[in-house]
Coordinates of N, CA and C in Angstrom, one line a residue:
M1 N 131.3 126.3 56.2 CA 129.9 126.6 56.4 C 129.1 125.4 56.8
V2 N 129.4 124.3 56.2 CA 128.7 123.0 56.5 C 129.0 122.6 57.9
L3 N 130.2 122.7 58.4 CA 130.5 122.4 59.8 C 129.8 123.3 60.7
A4 N 129.6 124.5 60.5 CA 128.9 125.4 61.3 C 127.4 125.1 61.4
L5 N 126.8 124.7 60.3 CA 125.4 124.3 60.3 C 125.2 123.0 61.1
L6 N 126.1 122.0 60.9 CA 126.0 120.8 61.7 C 126.2 121.0 63.2
F7 N 127.1 121.9 63.5 CA 127.3 122.2 64.9 C 126.1 122.9 65.5
A8 N 125.5 123.8 64.8 CA 124.3 124.6 65.2 C 123.2 123.6 65.4
S9 N 123.0 122.7 64.5 CA 121.9 121.8 64.6 C 122.1 120.8 65.8
H10 N 123.3 120.5 66.1 CA 123.6 119.7 67.3 C 123.2 120.4 68.5
L11 N 123.5 121.7 68.6 CA 123.2 122.5 69.7 C 121.7 122.7 69.9
A12 N 121.0 122.7 68.8 CA 119.6 122.9 68.9 C 118.8 121.6 69.2
K13 N 119.5 120.5 69.4 CA 118.8 119.2 69.6 C 117.9 119.4 70.9
A14 N 116.6 119.0 70.7 CA 115.7 119.1 71.8 C 115.7 118.0 72.8
Q15 N 115.3 118.3 74.0 CA 115.2 117.2 75.0 C 114.1 116.3 74.7
D16 N 114.1 115.1 75.1 CA 113.1 114.1 74.8 C 112.5 113.6 76.1
I17 N 111.2 113.6 76.3 CA 110.5 113.1 77.5 C 109.6 112.0 77.0
S18 N 109.8 110.8 77.4 CA 109.0 109.6 77.0 C 108.3 109.0 78.2
V19 N 107.0 108.8 78.0 CA 106.2 108.0 79.0 C 106.4 106.5 78.6
V20 N 107.2 105.9 79.4 CA 107.5 104.5 79.1 C 106.3 103.6 79.6
R21 N 105.7 104.0 80.7 CA 104.6 103.3 81.2 C 103.6 104.3 81.9
K22 N 102.4 104.3 81.6 CA 101.4 105.2 82.1 C 101.0 104.8 83.6
L23 N 100.7 105.7 84.4 CA 100.1 105.4 85.7 C 98.8 104.7 85.6
S24 N 98.7 103.6 86.3 CA 97.5 102.8 86.3 C 97.1 102.5 87.8
F25 N 95.8 102.7 88.1 CA 95.3 102.3 89.4 C 94.8 100.9 89.4
G26 N 95.0 100.2 88.3 CA 94.6 98.8 88.2 C 93.1 98.6 88.0
T27 N 92.7 97.4 88.2 CA 91.3 97.1 88.1 C 90.8 96.8 89.6
I28 N 89.8 97.6 90.0 CA 89.3 97.5 91.4 C 87.9 97.0 91.5
A29 N 87.6 96.5 92.7 CA 86.2 96.2 93.0 C 85.8 97.0 94.3
I30 N 84.7 97.6 94.2 CA 84.2 98.4 95.3 C 83.2 97.6 96.1
I31 N 83.5 97.4 97.4 CA 82.6 96.6 98.2 C 81.3 97.3 98.6
D32 N 81.4 98.5 99.0 CA 80.2 99.3 99.5 C 80.2 100.6 98.8
Q33 N 79.3 100.9 97.9 CA 79.2 102.2 97.2 C 78.9 103.4 98.1
N34 N 78.5 103.1 99.3 CA 78.2 104.2 100.3 C 79.4 104.6 101.2
S35 N 80.5 103.9 101.0 CA 81.7 104.1 101.9 C 82.9 104.7 101.1
V36 N 83.5 105.7 101.7 CA 84.7 106.3 101.0 C 85.8 105.3 101.0
G37 N 86.7 105.3 100.0 CA 87.8 104.5 99.9 C 88.9 105.1 99.1
T38 N 90.1 104.5 99.2 CA 91.2 105.0 98.4 C 92.1 103.9 97.8
V39 N 92.7 104.2 96.7 CA 93.7 103.4 96.0 C 95.0 104.2 96.0
T40 N 96.1 103.7 96.5 CA 97.3 104.4 96.5 C 98.4 103.6 95.8
I41 N 99.0 104.3 94.8 CA 100.1 103.8 94.0 C 101.3 104.7 94.2
E42 N 102.3 104.2 95.0 CA 103.5 105.0 95.2 C 104.6 104.4 94.5
P43 N 105.5 105.2 93.9 CA 106.7 104.6 93.3 C 107.5 103.7 94.2
N44 N 107.8 102.5 93.7 CA 108.6 101.5 94.4 C 108.0 101.0 95.7
V45 N 106.7 101.1 95.8 CA 105.9 100.5 97.0 C 104.8 99.7 96.5
R46 N 104.4 98.6 97.2 CA 103.3 97.8 96.8 C 102.0 98.6 96.8
P47 N 101.2 98.5 95.7 CA 99.9 99.2 95.7 C 99.0 98.9 96.9
Q48 N 98.3 99.8 97.4 CA 97.4 99.6 98.6 C 96.0 100.2 98.3
T49 N 95.1 99.6 99.0 CA 93.7 100.1 99.0 C 93.2 100.1 100.4
S50 N 92.2 101.0 100.6 CA 91.5 101.0 101.9 C 90.6 99.8 102.0
S51 N 90.0 99.5 103.1 CA 89.2 98.3 103.4 C 87.9 98.2 102.5
N52 N 87.5 99.3 101.9 CA 86.3 99.3 101.1 C 86.6 98.9 99.6
I53 N 87.8 98.9 99.2 CA 88.2 98.6 97.8 C 89.2 97.4 97.8
L54 N 89.0 96.6 96.8 CA 89.9 95.4 96.6 C 90.5 95.5 95.2
F55 N 91.7 95.0 95.0 CA 92.3 94.9 93.7 C 91.8 93.6 93.0
V56 N 91.4 93.8 91.8 CA 91.2 92.6 90.9 C 92.5 92.4 90.2
E57 N 93.1 93.5 89.8 CA 94.4 93.6 89.1 C 95.2 94.8 89.7
F58 N 96.4 94.5 90.1 CA 97.2 95.6 90.7 C 97.5 96.7 89.7
G59 N 97.7 97.9 90.1 CA 98.1 99.0 89.3 C 99.6 99.2 89.4
H60 N 100.1 100.3 88.8 CA 101.5 100.5 88.8 C 101.8 102.0 88.6
A61 N 103.0 102.5 89.0 CA 103.4 103.9 88.8 C 103.8 104.1 87.4
A62 N 103.7 105.3 86.9 CA 104.1 105.7 85.6 C 105.7 105.7 85.6
E63 N 106.3 105.5 84.5 CA 107.7 105.6 84.3 C 108.0 106.6 83.2
I64 N 108.8 107.6 83.6 CA 109.1 108.7 82.7 C 110.6 108.6 82.4
L65 N 111.0 108.7 81.1 CA 112.4 108.6 80.7 C 112.8 110.0 80.1
L66 N 113.9 110.5 80.5 CA 114.4 111.8 79.9 C 115.7 111.5 79.2
T67 N 115.8 112.0 78.0 CA 117.0 111.9 77.2 C 117.4 113.2 76.6
D68 N 118.7 113.4 76.3 CA 119.2 114.6 75.7 C 119.0 115.8 76.5
F69 N 119.0 115.7 77.8 CA 119.0 116.8 78.8 C 120.5 117.2 79.1
P70 N 120.7 118.3 79.7 CA 122.0 118.7 80.2 C 122.6 117.5 81.0
R71 N 123.9 117.3 80.8 CA 124.6 116.2 81.5 C 124.8 116.5 83.0
N72 N 124.7 115.5 83.8 CA 125.1 115.6 85.3 C 124.4 116.9 85.9
R73 N 123.1 117.0 85.7 CA 122.4 118.2 86.1 C 121.2 117.7 87.0
Q74 N 120.9 118.5 88.0 CA 119.7 118.3 88.9 C 118.5 118.8 88.1
I75 N 117.5 118.0 88.0 CA 116.2 118.5 87.4 C 115.1 118.5 88.5
S76 N 114.5 119.6 88.7 CA 113.4 119.8 89.6 C 112.1 119.2 89.0
V77 N 111.3 118.5 89.8 CA 110.1 117.9 89.3 C 108.9 118.4 90.1
Q78 N 108.0 119.1 89.4 CA 106.7 119.5 90.1 C 105.5 119.0 89.3
S79 N 104.4 118.8 90.0 CA 103.2 118.3 89.3 C 102.0 119.1 89.7
T80 N 101.0 119.1 88.7 CA 99.7 119.7 89.0 C 98.7 118.8 88.4
V81 N 97.6 118.7 89.1 CA 96.4 117.9 88.6 C 95.4 118.9 88.1
Y82 N 94.9 118.7 86.9 CA 93.8 119.5 86.4 C 92.6 118.7 86.3
N83 N 91.4 119.3 86.6 CA 90.2 118.5 86.5 C 90.3 117.2 87.2
D84 N 90.5 117.2 88.4 CA 90.8 116.0 89.2 C 89.7 115.0 89.4
W85 N 88.5 115.3 89.0 CA 87.4 114.3 89.1 C 87.3 113.4 87.9
F86 N 87.4 112.1 88.1 CA 87.2 111.1 87.1 C 85.7 110.8 87.0
G87 N 85.4 109.9 86.1 CA 84.0 109.4 86.1 C 83.0 110.2 85.3
Y88 N 83.4 110.5 84.1 CA 82.4 111.1 83.2 C 81.3 110.2 82.7
W89 N 80.7 110.4 81.6 CA 79.6 109.6 81.2 C 79.8 108.1 81.2
N90 N 81.0 107.6 80.8 CA 81.2 106.2 80.7 C 81.3 105.4 82.0
L91 N 81.4 106.1 83.1 CA 81.5 105.5 84.4 C 80.2 105.8 85.2
G92 N 79.3 106.6 84.7 CA 78.0 106.7 85.3 C 77.9 107.9 86.3
A93 N 78.9 108.5 86.8 CA 78.8 109.6 87.8 C 80.0 110.5 87.6
S94 N 79.8 111.8 87.7 CA 80.9 112.7 87.5 C 81.6 113.1 88.8
D95 N 81.2 112.7 89.9 CA 81.8 113.1 91.1 C 82.1 111.8 92.0
T96 N 82.5 110.8 91.4 CA 82.7 109.5 92.1 C 84.2 109.2 92.4
F97 N 85.1 109.4 91.5 CA 86.5 109.2 91.6 C 87.3 110.5 91.5
Q98 N 88.2 110.7 92.4 CA 89.0 111.9 92.4 C 90.5 111.6 92.6
L99 N 91.3 112.1 91.7 CA 92.8 112.0 91.9 C 93.2 113.1 92.9
T100 N 93.6 112.7 94.1 CA 93.8 113.6 95.1 C 95.3 114.0 95.3
E101 N 96.2 113.2 94.8 CA 97.6 113.5 95.0 C 98.5 112.7 94.0
L102 N 99.6 113.3 93.6 CA 100.6 112.6 92.8 C 101.9 112.5 93.7
Y103 N 102.5 111.3 93.5 CA 103.7 111.0 94.3 C 104.9 110.9 93.3
H104 N 106.0 111.6 93.5 CA 107.2 111.5 92.7 C 108.3 112.2 93.5
E105 N 109.5 111.9 93.0 CA 110.7 112.6 93.6 C 110.6 114.1 93.3
K106 N 111.1 114.9 94.1 CA 111.1 116.3 93.9 C 112.3 116.8 93.0
A107 N 113.3 115.9 92.9 CA 114.4 116.2 92.1 C 115.1 114.9 91.6
I108 N 115.5 114.9 90.4 CA 116.3 113.8 89.8 C 117.6 114.3 89.2
Y109 N 118.5 113.4 88.9 CA 119.8 113.8 88.3 C 120.0 113.1 87.0
T110 N 120.4 113.9 86.0 CA 120.8 113.2 84.8 C 122.2 112.6 84.9
D111 N 122.4 111.7 84.0 CA 123.7 111.0 84.0 C 124.7 111.7 83.1
S112 N 125.8 111.1 82.8 CA 126.9 111.7 82.0 C 126.5 111.8 80.5
V113 N 125.4 111.2 80.1 CA 124.9 111.4 78.7 C 123.6 112.2 78.6
G114 N 123.2 112.7 79.8 CA 122.0 113.6 79.8 C 120.7 112.8 79.9
S115 N 120.7 111.6 80.4 CA 119.5 110.8 80.6 C 119.1 110.7 82.1
G116 N 117.9 110.5 82.3 CA 117.4 110.3 83.7 C 116.0 109.7 83.6
Q117 N 115.6 109.2 84.7 CA 114.2 108.6 84.8 C 113.6 108.8 86.2
F118 N 112.3 108.8 86.2 CA 111.6 108.8 87.5 C 110.2 108.2 87.3
K119 N 109.6 107.9 88.5 CA 108.3 107.3 88.5 C 107.3 108.3 89.1
V120 N 106.0 108.1 88.7 CA 105.0 109.0 89.2 C 103.8 108.0 89.7
G121 N 103.5 108.2 90.9 CA 102.3 107.4 91.5 C 101.2 108.4 91.9
G122 N 100.2 107.9 92.5 CA 99.1 108.8 92.9 C 98.1 108.2 93.8
Q123 N 97.2 109.0 94.3 CA 96.1 108.5 95.2 C 94.8 108.8 94.5
L124 N 94.0 107.7 94.4 CA 92.6 107.8 93.8 C 91.6 107.7 95.0
R125 N 90.7 108.6 95.1 CA 89.7 108.6 96.2 C 88.4 108.3 95.6
F126 N 87.7 107.3 96.2 CA 86.3 107.0 95.9 C 85.4 107.7 96.8
A127 N 84.4 108.5 96.3 CA 83.6 109.4 97.1 C 82.7 108.7 98.0
G128 N 82.2 107.4 97.7 CA 81.3 106.8 98.6 C 80.0 107.4 98.6
N129 N 79.5 108.0 97.5 CA 78.3 108.7 97.5 C 77.1 107.9 97.1
G130 N 77.3 106.6 96.9 CA 76.1 105.7 96.7 C 75.7 105.7 95.2
K131 N 76.3 106.4 94.4 CA 75.8 106.4 93.0 C 76.2 105.1 92.3
S132 N 75.3 104.8 91.4 CA 75.4 103.5 90.6 C 76.6 103.7 89.6
L133 N 77.4 102.7 89.5 CA 78.6 102.7 88.7 C 78.5 101.7 87.6
S134 N 79.2 101.9 86.5 CA 79.3 101.0 85.4 C 80.8 100.7 85.2
D135 N 81.1 99.5 84.6 CA 82.5 99.2 84.3 C 83.0 100.2 83.2
G136 N 84.2 100.6 83.3 CA 84.7 101.5 82.3 C 86.2 101.9 82.6
V137 N 86.8 102.6 81.6 CA 88.1 103.1 81.8 C 88.0 104.6 81.6
Q138 N 88.7 105.3 82.5 CA 88.7 106.8 82.4 C 90.2 107.3 82.5
T139 N 90.4 108.3 81.8 CA 91.8 108.9 81.8 C 91.7 110.4 82.3
L140 N 92.8 110.9 82.8 CA 92.9 112.2 83.3 C 94.3 112.7 83.0
N141 N 94.4 114.0 82.6 CA 95.7 114.6 82.3 C 96.2 115.3 83.5
V142 N 97.5 115.2 83.7 CA 98.2 116.0 84.7 C 99.3 116.7 84.1
E143 N 99.9 117.7 84.8 CA 101.0 118.5 84.2 C 102.2 118.2 85.1
I144 N 103.3 117.8 84.5 CA 104.6 117.7 85.2 C 105.6 118.6 84.7
I145 N 106.1 119.5 85.5 CA 107.0 120.5 85.1 C 108.4 120.1 85.5
L146 N 109.3 120.1 84.6 CA 110.7 119.8 84.8 C 111.5 121.1 84.6
S147 N 112.3 121.5 85.6 CA 113.1 122.7 85.5 C 114.5 122.5 85.9
Y148 N 115.4 123.2 85.3 CA 116.9 123.1 85.6 C 117.6 124.3 85.3

């Protein structure tokens, strides 16, 4: 009976998804508040900005680690952005920064022990609406769906 319980608990072991590093658009300086601009962070590519925005500190892609997934399996990766406008009360304007896109692989493969990893980047759009801005940090939730 004990062996059966141990075996059953091993089968019920849940997959683990860890955010090793969160997506960051870095610290930016906006040259003209009346001009639209973008910050683009793509996995494994140097961060880029449009001519209206400069990096004070570079950002980086998120790093996601999967463990205890099925071995040697293809995992499909899909993402959805909810409430894509940044800039609530602490940045001074609710329609100034927008997450327009997420960048990641469409599929990853787990290894022989059921582990895998992938990176997630994104594009941040500055509206250029002339609104006064304050220094601040803002977060936004996204949904990433893994299916196999």
